[in-house]
Amino acid sequence: MVRLDLSDRRILVTGGAGFLGRQVVEQLHQAGANPEKITIVRSRDCDLRLPENCQKAVDQQDIIIHLAAHVGGIGLNREKPAELFYDNLMMGVHLIHAAHQVGVEKFVCVGTICAYPKFTPVPFKEDDLWNGYPEETNAPYGIAKKALLVQLQSYRQQYGLNGIFLLPVNLYGPEDNFNPNSSHVIPALIRKVHEAQQRGDKQLPVWGDGSPTREFLYSTDAARGIVMATQAYNEPEPVNLGTGYEISIRDLIELICELMDFEGEIVWETDKPNGQPRRCLDTERAKQAFGFQAEVEFKQGLKNTIDWYRQHADAL
């Protein structure tokens, strides 16, 4: 398998200061990229929704790794669907177009599992991506990201842009977003249990009925997969990044409670949404195409995340 030599490439990482971005930058270093040739774009310094900012950002770059996203859990998706659609679509569309205009060597776009149809045969195969409408809560975000796949494929066909599209499953790990207004399920539940313990609560309210299943990918595994694809994958078809391990929300919260020594009662708030019924990816394409397999065992990754949160909870 021929791998792209990163040592002399100028690499732009949008969202490079974020939860996943920091891990991707570290994996780029480990893969031989020159730290002095890696540029990180932060949202507070550069609004990528504006085409002129995208043009400045991609100038003189060889590789673009687009991680920047306006993203959150079910609560944020229900509260701000228009913002999630607009912000993610505009960032990606302008950035891909600008990359084409300056002739970058490669564009790596990180999509979302929310792009899959609500009802998809499990495990999700990449070929099923267009076989239905996404789960309604996540649809604005998922469709905005999925549109970027179409853009990359059409720009490849017409302009020869080498753009690839990756579909990571739900991520988790130390340094995740633990803000209760925008966090995903694992950090949200860890914080909820911790705060219940601090208050001495005997009950723990959790959204939904616990029946949906999810798959989770540790942040360092995800970053490693993204860098491996950057080096070795050059095809138009999207690629899943996951573990193939599926766990129900009920089993997840019970495992978190066990690891955190919380012995209270879980109260299911069945008037709140469940989200997509099942999520689990077929990971064979990533394994065959560029040799990626997840390495971090879920319980260990969860323990690492809990330990990190407990050490930093007072500052979050």
mmCIF file of N, CA and C in Angstrom, residues 117-209:
data_model
loop_
_atom_site.group_PDB
_atom_site.id
_atom_site.type_symbol
_atom_site.label_atom_id
_atom_site.label_comp_id
_atom_site.label_asym_id
_atom_site.label_seq_id
_atom_site.Cartn_x
_atom_site.Cartn_y
_atom_site.Cartn_z
ATOM 1 N N PRO A 117 -29.651 6.961 6.588
ATOM 2 C CA PRO A 117 -31.107 6.927 6.757
ATOM 3 C C PRO A 117 -31.502 6.478 8.160
ATOM 4 N N LYS A 118 -32.689 6.913 8.590
ATOM 5 C CA LYS A 118 -33.178 6.547 9.920
ATOM 6 C C LYS A 118 -33.263 5.039 10.079
ATOM 7 N N PHE A 119 -33.778 4.374 9.053
ATOM 8 C CA PHE A 119 -33.895 2.913 9.100
ATOM 9 C C PHE A 119 -32.943 2.324 8.054
ATOM 10 N N THR A 120 -31.836 1.796 8.542
ATOM 11 C CA THR A 120 -30.792 1.253 7.687
ATOM 12 C C THR A 120 -30.424 -0.130 8.200
ATOM 13 N N PRO A 121 -30.259 -1.113 7.312
ATOM 14 C CA PRO A 121 -29.812 -2.431 7.775
ATOM 15 C C PRO A 121 -28.532 -2.303 8.590
ATOM 16 N N VAL A 122 -28.486 -3.012 9.722
ATOM 17 C CA VAL A 122 -27.329 -2.947 10.620
ATOM 18 C C VAL A 122 -26.466 -4.188 10.409
ATOM 19 N N PRO A 123 -25.139 -4.030 10.271
ATOM 20 C CA PRO A 123 -24.376 -2.791 10.347
ATOM 21 C C PRO A 123 -24.511 -1.944 9.084
ATOM 22 N N PHE A 124 -24.410 -0.613 9.261
ATOM 23 C CA PHE A 124 -24.557 0.322 8.148
ATOM 24 C C PHE A 124 -23.422 0.122 7.139
ATOM 25 N N LYS A 125 -23.791 -0.110 5.890
ATOM 26 C CA LYS A 125 -22.803 -0.175 4.817
ATOM 27 C C LYS A 125 -22.839 1.130 4.025
ATOM 28 N N GLU A 126 -21.695 1.560 3.552
ATOM 29 C CA GLU A 126 -21.602 2.826 2.834
ATOM 30 C C GLU A 126 -22.556 2.887 1.641
ATOM 31 N N ASP A 127 -22.795 1.751 1.017
ATOM 32 C CA ASP A 127 -23.667 1.723 -0.160
ATOM 33 C C ASP A 127 -25.132 2.009 0.185
ATOM 34 N N ASP A 128 -25.496 1.977 1.475
ATOM 35 C CA ASP A 128 -26.871 2.256 1.896
ATOM 36 C C ASP A 128 -27.111 3.719 2.257
ATOM 37 N N LEU A 129 -26.112 4.562 2.041
ATOM 38 C CA LEU A 129 -26.174 5.946 2.518
ATOM 39 C C LEU A 129 -27.363 6.725 1.949
ATOM 40 N N TRP A 130 -27.773 6.378 0.731
ATOM 41 C CA TRP A 130 -28.834 7.156 0.064
ATOM 42 C C TRP A 130 -30.189 6.455 0.082
ATOM 43 N N ASN A 131 -30.329 5.387 0.851
ATOM 44 C CA ASN A 131 -31.553 4.589 0.812
ATOM 45 C C ASN A 131 -32.625 5.046 1.801
ATOM 46 N N GLY A 132 -32.770 6.350 1.988
ATOM 47 C CA GLY A 132 -33.800 6.853 2.880
ATOM 48 C C GLY A 132 -33.401 8.174 3.524
ATOM 49 N N TYR A 133 -34.361 8.773 4.235
ATOM 50 C CA TYR A 133 -34.160 10.075 4.881
ATOM 51 C C TYR A 133 -33.552 9.873 6.270
ATOM 52 N N PRO A 134 -32.623 10.743 6.677
ATOM 53 C CA PRO A 134 -32.021 10.584 8.014
ATOM 54 C C PRO A 134 -33.046 10.727 9.140
ATOM 55 N N GLU A 135 -32.654 10.278 10.338
ATOM 56 C CA GLU A 135 -33.485 10.473 11.522
ATOM 57 C C GLU A 135 -33.773 11.966 11.657
ATOM 58 N N GLU A 136 -35.052 12.303 11.893
ATOM 59 C CA GLU A 136 -35.510 13.696 11.757
ATOM 60 C C GLU A 136 -34.730 14.688 12.618
ATOM 61 N N THR A 137 -34.392 14.289 13.831
ATOM 62 C CA THR A 137 -33.691 15.203 14.728
ATOM 63 C C THR A 137 -32.342 15.625 14.170
ATOM 64 N N ASN A 138 -31.654 14.675 13.527
ATOM 65 C CA ASN A 138 -30.309 14.935 13.015
ATOM 66 C C ASN A 138 -30.269 15.324 11.546
ATOM 67 N N ALA A 139 -31.418 15.318 10.879
ATOM 68 C CA ALA A 139 -31.432 15.453 9.424
ATOM 69 C C ALA A 139 -30.777 16.741 8.907
ATOM 70 N N PRO A 140 -31.063 17.917 9.470
ATOM 71 C CA PRO A 140 -30.435 19.124 8.920
ATOM 72 C C PRO A 140 -28.909 19.059 8.924
ATOM 73 N N TYR A 141 -28.350 18.588 10.023
ATOM 74 C CA TYR A 141 -26.899 18.453 10.115
ATOM 75 C C TYR A 141 -26.400 17.354 9.176
ATOM 76 N N GLY A 142 -27.067 16.196 9.205
ATOM 77 C CA GLY A 142 -26.632 15.068 8.395
ATOM 78 C C GLY A 142 -26.697 15.341 6.904
ATOM 79 N N ILE A 143 -27.764 15.998 6.455
ATOM 80 C CA ILE A 143 -27.921 16.278 5.027
ATOM 81 C C ILE A 143 -26.924 17.337 4.562
ATOM 82 N N ALA A 144 -26.637 18.325 5.412
ATOM 83 C CA ALA A 144 -25.633 19.329 5.062
ATOM 84 C C ALA A 144 -24.282 18.665 4.822
ATOM 85 N N LYS A 145 -23.934 17.736 5.677
ATOM 86 C CA LYS A 145 -22.664 17.028 5.518
ATOM 87 C C LYS A 145 -22.689 16.109 4.291
ATOM 88 N N LYS A 146 -23.833 15.452 4.078
ATOM 89 C CA LYS A 146 -23.936 14.518 2.953
ATOM 90 C C LYS A 146 -23.838 15.251 1.613
ATOM 91 N N ALA A 147 -24.311 16.489 1.584
ATOM 92 C CA ALA A 147 -24.198 17.296 0.365
ATOM 93 C C ALA A 147 -22.739 17.506 -0.020
ATOM 94 N N LEU A 148 -21.856 17.549 0.974
ATOM 95 C CA LEU A 148 -20.434 17.751 0.684
ATOM 96 C C LEU A 148 -19.836 16.533 -0.009
ATOM 97 N N LEU A 149 -20.378 15.341 0.273
ATOM 98 C CA LEU A 149 -19.951 14.150 -0.453
ATOM 99 C C LEU A 149 -20.284 14.291 -1.935
ATOM 100 N N VAL A 150 -21.481 14.763 -2.230
ATOM 101 C CA VAL A 150 -21.892 14.968 -3.623
ATOM 102 C C VAL A 150 -20.978 15.998 -4.290
ATOM 103 N N GLN A 151 -20.671 17.072 -3.551
ATOM 104 C CA GLN A 151 -19.786 18.098 -4.104
ATOM 105 C C GLN A 151 -18.399 17.528 -4.417
ATOM 106 N N LEU A 152 -17.852 16.765 -3.492
ATOM 107 C CA LEU A 152 -16.530 16.184 -3.732
ATOM 108 C C LEU A 152 -16.544 15.232 -4.926
ATOM 109 N N GLN A 153 -17.583 14.420 -5.023
ATOM 110 C CA GLN A 153 -17.654 13.484 -6.149
ATOM 111 C C GLN A 153 -17.809 14.205 -7.480
ATOM 112 N N SER A 154 -18.614 15.266 -7.487
ATOM 113 C CA SER A 154 -18.810 16.005 -8.738
ATOM 114 C C SER A 154 -17.563 16.820 -9.110
ATOM 115 N N TYR A 155 -16.867 17.341 -8.114
ATOM 116 C CA TYR A 155 -15.625 18.089 -8.393
ATOM 117 C C TYR A 155 -14.512 17.135 -8.837
ATOM 118 N N ARG A 156 -14.541 15.927 -8.327
ATOM 119 C CA ARG A 156 -13.588 14.922 -8.817
ATOM 120 C C ARG A 156 -13.860 14.616 -10.288
ATOM 121 N N GLN A 157 -15.150 14.434 -10.600
ATOM 122 C CA GLN A 157 -15.542 14.069 -11.971
ATOM 123 C C GLN A 157 -15.233 15.179 -12.968
ATOM 124 N N GLN A 158 -15.560 16.419 -12.594
ATOM 125 C CA GLN A 158 -15.394 17.521 -13.548
ATOM 126 C C GLN A 158 -14.011 18.165 -13.504
ATOM 127 N N TYR A 159 -13.441 18.280 -12.307
ATOM 128 C CA TYR A 159 -12.192 19.035 -12.164
ATOM 129 C C TYR A 159 -10.984 18.178 -11.779
ATOM 130 N N GLY A 160 -11.221 16.913 -11.422
ATOM 131 C CA GLY A 160 -10.100 16.069 -11.014
ATOM 132 C C GLY A 160 -9.627 16.300 -9.586
ATOM 133 N N LEU A 161 -10.457 16.932 -8.753
ATOM 134 C CA LEU A 161 -10.090 17.161 -7.356
ATOM 135 C C LEU A 161 -10.064 15.832 -6.601
ATOM 136 N N ASN A 162 -8.961 15.531 -5.958
ATOM 137 C CA ASN A 162 -8.854 14.296 -5.162
ATOM 138 C C ASN A 162 -9.437 14.568 -3.780
ATOM 139 N N GLY A 163 -10.746 14.371 -3.678
ATOM 140 C CA GLY A 163 -11.435 14.584 -2.411
ATOM 141 C C GLY A 163 -11.979 13.274 -1.876
ATOM 142 N N ILE A 164 -11.779 13.017 -0.581
ATOM 143 C CA ILE A 164 -12.308 11.801 0.030
ATOM 144 C C ILE A 164 -13.245 12.176 1.173
ATOM 145 N N PHE A 165 -14.164 11.262 1.492
ATOM 146 C CA PHE A 165 -15.217 11.540 2.472
ATOM 147 C C PHE A 165 -15.270 10.404 3.483
ATOM 148 N N LEU A 166 -15.083 10.747 4.752
ATOM 149 C CA LEU A 166 -15.050 9.756 5.828
ATOM 150 C C LEU A 166 -16.271 9.903 6.731
ATOM 151 N N LEU A 167 -16.795 8.779 7.198
ATOM 152 C CA LEU A 167 -17.996 8.761 8.032
ATOM 153 C C LEU A 167 -17.678 8.152 9.393
ATOM 154 N N PRO A 168 -17.168 8.960 10.326
ATOM 155 C CA PRO A 168 -16.883 8.406 11.657
ATOM 156 C C PRO A 168 -18.163 8.232 12.466
ATOM 157 N N VAL A 169 -18.182 7.184 13.266
ATOM 158 C CA VAL A 169 -19.280 6.958 14.186
ATOM 159 C C VAL A 169 -19.130 7.948 15.348
ATOM 160 N N ASN A 170 -20.057 7.927 16.316
ATOM 161 C CA ASN A 170 -19.990 8.844 17.459
ATOM 162 C C ASN A 170 -18.629 8.750 18.159
ATOM 163 N N LEU A 171 -18.004 9.898 18.367
ATOM 164 C CA LEU A 171 -16.690 9.927 18.997
ATOM 165 C C LEU A 171 -16.806 10.182 20.495
ATOM 166 N N TYR A 172 -15.785 9.773 21.220
ATOM 167 C CA TYR A 172 -15.715 10.069 22.657
ATOM 168 C C TYR A 172 -14.257 10.012 23.071
ATOM 169 N N GLY A 173 -13.953 10.529 24.264
ATOM 170 C CA GLY A 173 -12.600 10.465 24.782
ATOM 171 C C GLY A 173 -12.290 11.653 25.669
ATOM 172 N N PRO A 174 -11.111 11.672 26.284
ATOM 173 C CA PRO A 174 -10.691 12.820 27.086
ATOM 174 C C PRO A 174 -10.720 14.108 26.251
ATOM 175 N N GLU A 175 -11.021 15.217 26.905
ATOM 176 C CA GLU A 175 -11.098 16.545 26.274
ATOM 177 C C GLU A 175 -12.351 16.712 25.416
ATOM 178 N N ASP A 176 -13.302 15.798 25.521
ATOM 179 C CA ASP A 176 -14.571 15.928 24.788
ATOM 180 C C ASP A 176 -15.321 17.170 25.277
ATOM 181 N N ASN A 177 -16.403 17.491 24.576
ATOM 182 C CA ASN A 177 -17.257 18.618 24.958
ATOM 183 C C ASN A 177 -18.250 18.150 26.023
ATOM 184 N N PHE A 178 -18.114 18.685 27.241
ATOM 185 C CA PHE A 178 -18.987 18.289 28.342
ATOM 186 C C PHE A 178 -20.038 19.360 28.666
ATOM 187 N N ASN A 179 -20.210 20.329 27.761
ATOM 188 C CA ASN A 179 -21.235 21.354 27.950
ATOM 189 C C ASN A 179 -22.613 20.701 27.841
ATOM 190 N N PRO A 180 -23.458 20.796 28.882
ATOM 191 C CA PRO A 180 -24.750 20.097 28.855
ATOM 192 C C PRO A 180 -25.684 20.593 27.760
ATOM 193 N N ASN A 181 -25.436 21.775 27.212
ATOM 194 C CA ASN A 181 -26.301 22.328 26.160
ATOM 195 C C ASN A 181 -25.946 21.808 24.768
ATOM 196 N N SER A 182 -24.756 21.243 24.605
ATOM 197 C CA SER A 182 -24.342 20.856 23.254
ATOM 198 C C SER A 182 -23.572 19.542 23.181
ATOM 199 N N SER A 183 -23.416 18.848 24.300
ATOM 200 C CA SER A 183 -22.590 17.638 24.304
ATOM 201 C C SER A 183 -23.325 16.437 23.705
ATOM 202 N N HIS A 184 -22.534 15.452 23.279
ATOM 203 C CA HIS A 184 -23.082 14.180 22.820
ATOM 204 C C HIS A 184 -23.332 13.261 24.008
ATOM 205 N N VAL A 185 -23.805 12.053 23.726
ATOM 206 C CA VAL A 185 -24.382 11.223 24.782
ATOM 207 C C VAL A 185 -23.376 10.821 25.867
ATOM 208 N N ILE A 186 -22.171 10.385 25.500
ATOM 209 C CA ILE A 186 -21.241 9.913 26.535
ATOM 210 C C ILE A 186 -20.819 11.036 27.481
ATOM 211 N N PRO A 187 -20.306 12.167 26.983
ATOM 212 C CA PRO A 187 -19.946 13.233 27.932
ATOM 213 C C PRO A 187 -21.154 13.767 28.704
ATOM 214 N N ALA A 188 -22.324 13.801 28.054
ATOM 215 C CA ALA A 188 -23.530 14.277 28.744
ATOM 216 C C ALA A 188 -23.872 13.365 29.919
ATOM 217 N N LEU A 189 -23.792 12.060 29.714
ATOM 218 C CA LEU A 189 -24.135 11.108 30.783
ATOM 219 C C LEU A 189 -23.078 11.111 31.888
ATOM 220 N N ILE A 190 -21.821 11.217 31.520
ATOM 221 C CA ILE A 190 -20.759 11.258 32.534
ATOM 222 C C ILE A 190 -20.946 12.477 33.430
ATOM 223 N N ARG A 191 -21.213 13.617 32.820
ATOM 224 C CA ARG A 191 -21.418 14.833 33.620
ATOM 225 C C ARG A 191 -22.662 14.697 34.502
ATOM 226 N N LYS A 192 -23.716 14.128 33.925
ATOM 227 C CA LYS A 192 -24.966 13.971 34.671
ATOM 228 C C LYS A 192 -24.771 13.098 35.908
ATOM 229 N N VAL A 193 -24.044 11.999 35.759
ATOM 230 C CA VAL A 193 -23.780 11.108 36.888
ATOM 231 C C VAL A 193 -22.900 11.810 37.924
ATOM 232 N N HIS A 194 -21.867 12.486 37.458
ATOM 233 C CA HIS A 194 -20.959 13.189 38.377
ATOM 234 C C HIS A 194 -21.705 14.227 39.208
ATOM 235 N N GLU A 195 -22.552 15.017 38.549
ATOM 236 C CA GLU A 195 -23.278 16.069 39.267
ATOM 237 C C GLU A 195 -24.321 15.478 40.213
ATOM 238 N N ALA A 196 -24.924 14.356 39.810
ATOM 239 C CA ALA A 196 -25.865 13.676 40.706
ATOM 240 C C ALA A 196 -25.138 13.198 41.967
ATOM 241 N N GLN A 197 -23.935 12.695 41.797
ATOM 242 C CA GLN A 197 -23.133 12.258 42.941
ATOM 243 C C GLN A 197 -22.784 13.432 43.855
ATOM 244 N N GLN A 198 -22.434 14.563 43.234
ATOM 245 C CA GLN A 198 -22.071 15.750 44.010
ATOM 246 C C GLN A 198 -23.241 16.231 44.878
ATOM 247 N N ARG A 199 -24.457 16.078 44.324
ATOM 248 C CA ARG A 199 -25.652 16.525 45.046
ATOM 249 C C ARG A 199 -26.186 15.452 45.996
ATOM 250 N N GLY A 200 -25.725 14.239 45.840
ATOM 251 C CA GLY A 200 -26.236 13.138 46.648
ATOM 252 C C GLY A 200 -27.580 12.627 46.173
ATOM 253 N N ASP A 201 -27.880 12.810 44.868
ATOM 254 C CA ASP A 201 -29.160 12.367 44.315
ATOM 255 C C ASP A 201 -29.275 10.838 44.344
ATOM 256 N N LYS A 202 -30.499 10.358 44.529
ATOM 257 C CA LYS A 202 -30.765 8.920 44.517
ATOM 258 C C LYS A 202 -31.369 8.458 43.196
ATOM 259 N N GLN A 203 -31.727 9.433 42.339
ATOM 260 C CA GLN A 203 -32.300 9.106 41.033
ATOM 261 C C GLN A 203 -31.532 9.839 39.933
ATOM 262 N N LEU A 204 -31.501 9.225 38.746
ATOM 263 C CA LEU A 204 -30.806 9.808 37.602
ATOM 264 C C LEU A 204 -31.745 9.815 36.403
ATOM 265 N N PRO A 205 -32.287 10.978 36.008
ATOM 266 C CA PRO A 205 -33.158 11.039 34.836
ATOM 267 C C PRO A 205 -32.339 10.964 33.541
ATOM 268 N N VAL A 206 -32.776 10.124 32.616
ATOM 269 C CA VAL A 206 -32.087 9.960 31.330
ATOM 270 C C VAL A 206 -33.118 10.012 30.207
ATOM 271 N N TRP A 207 -32.791 10.755 29.145
ATOM 272 C CA TRP A 207 -33.720 10.909 28.014
ATOM 273 C C TRP A 207 -34.017 9.571 27.331
ATOM 274 N N GLY A 208 -35.268 9.423 26.853
ATOM 275 C CA GLY A 208 -35.661 8.271 26.055
ATOM 276 C C GLY A 208 -36.010 7.064 26.904
ATOM 277 N N ASP A 209 -35.967 5.885 26.267
ATOM 278 C CA ASP A 209 -36.321 4.662 26.991
ATOM 279 C C ASP A 209 -35.155 3.676 27.099
#
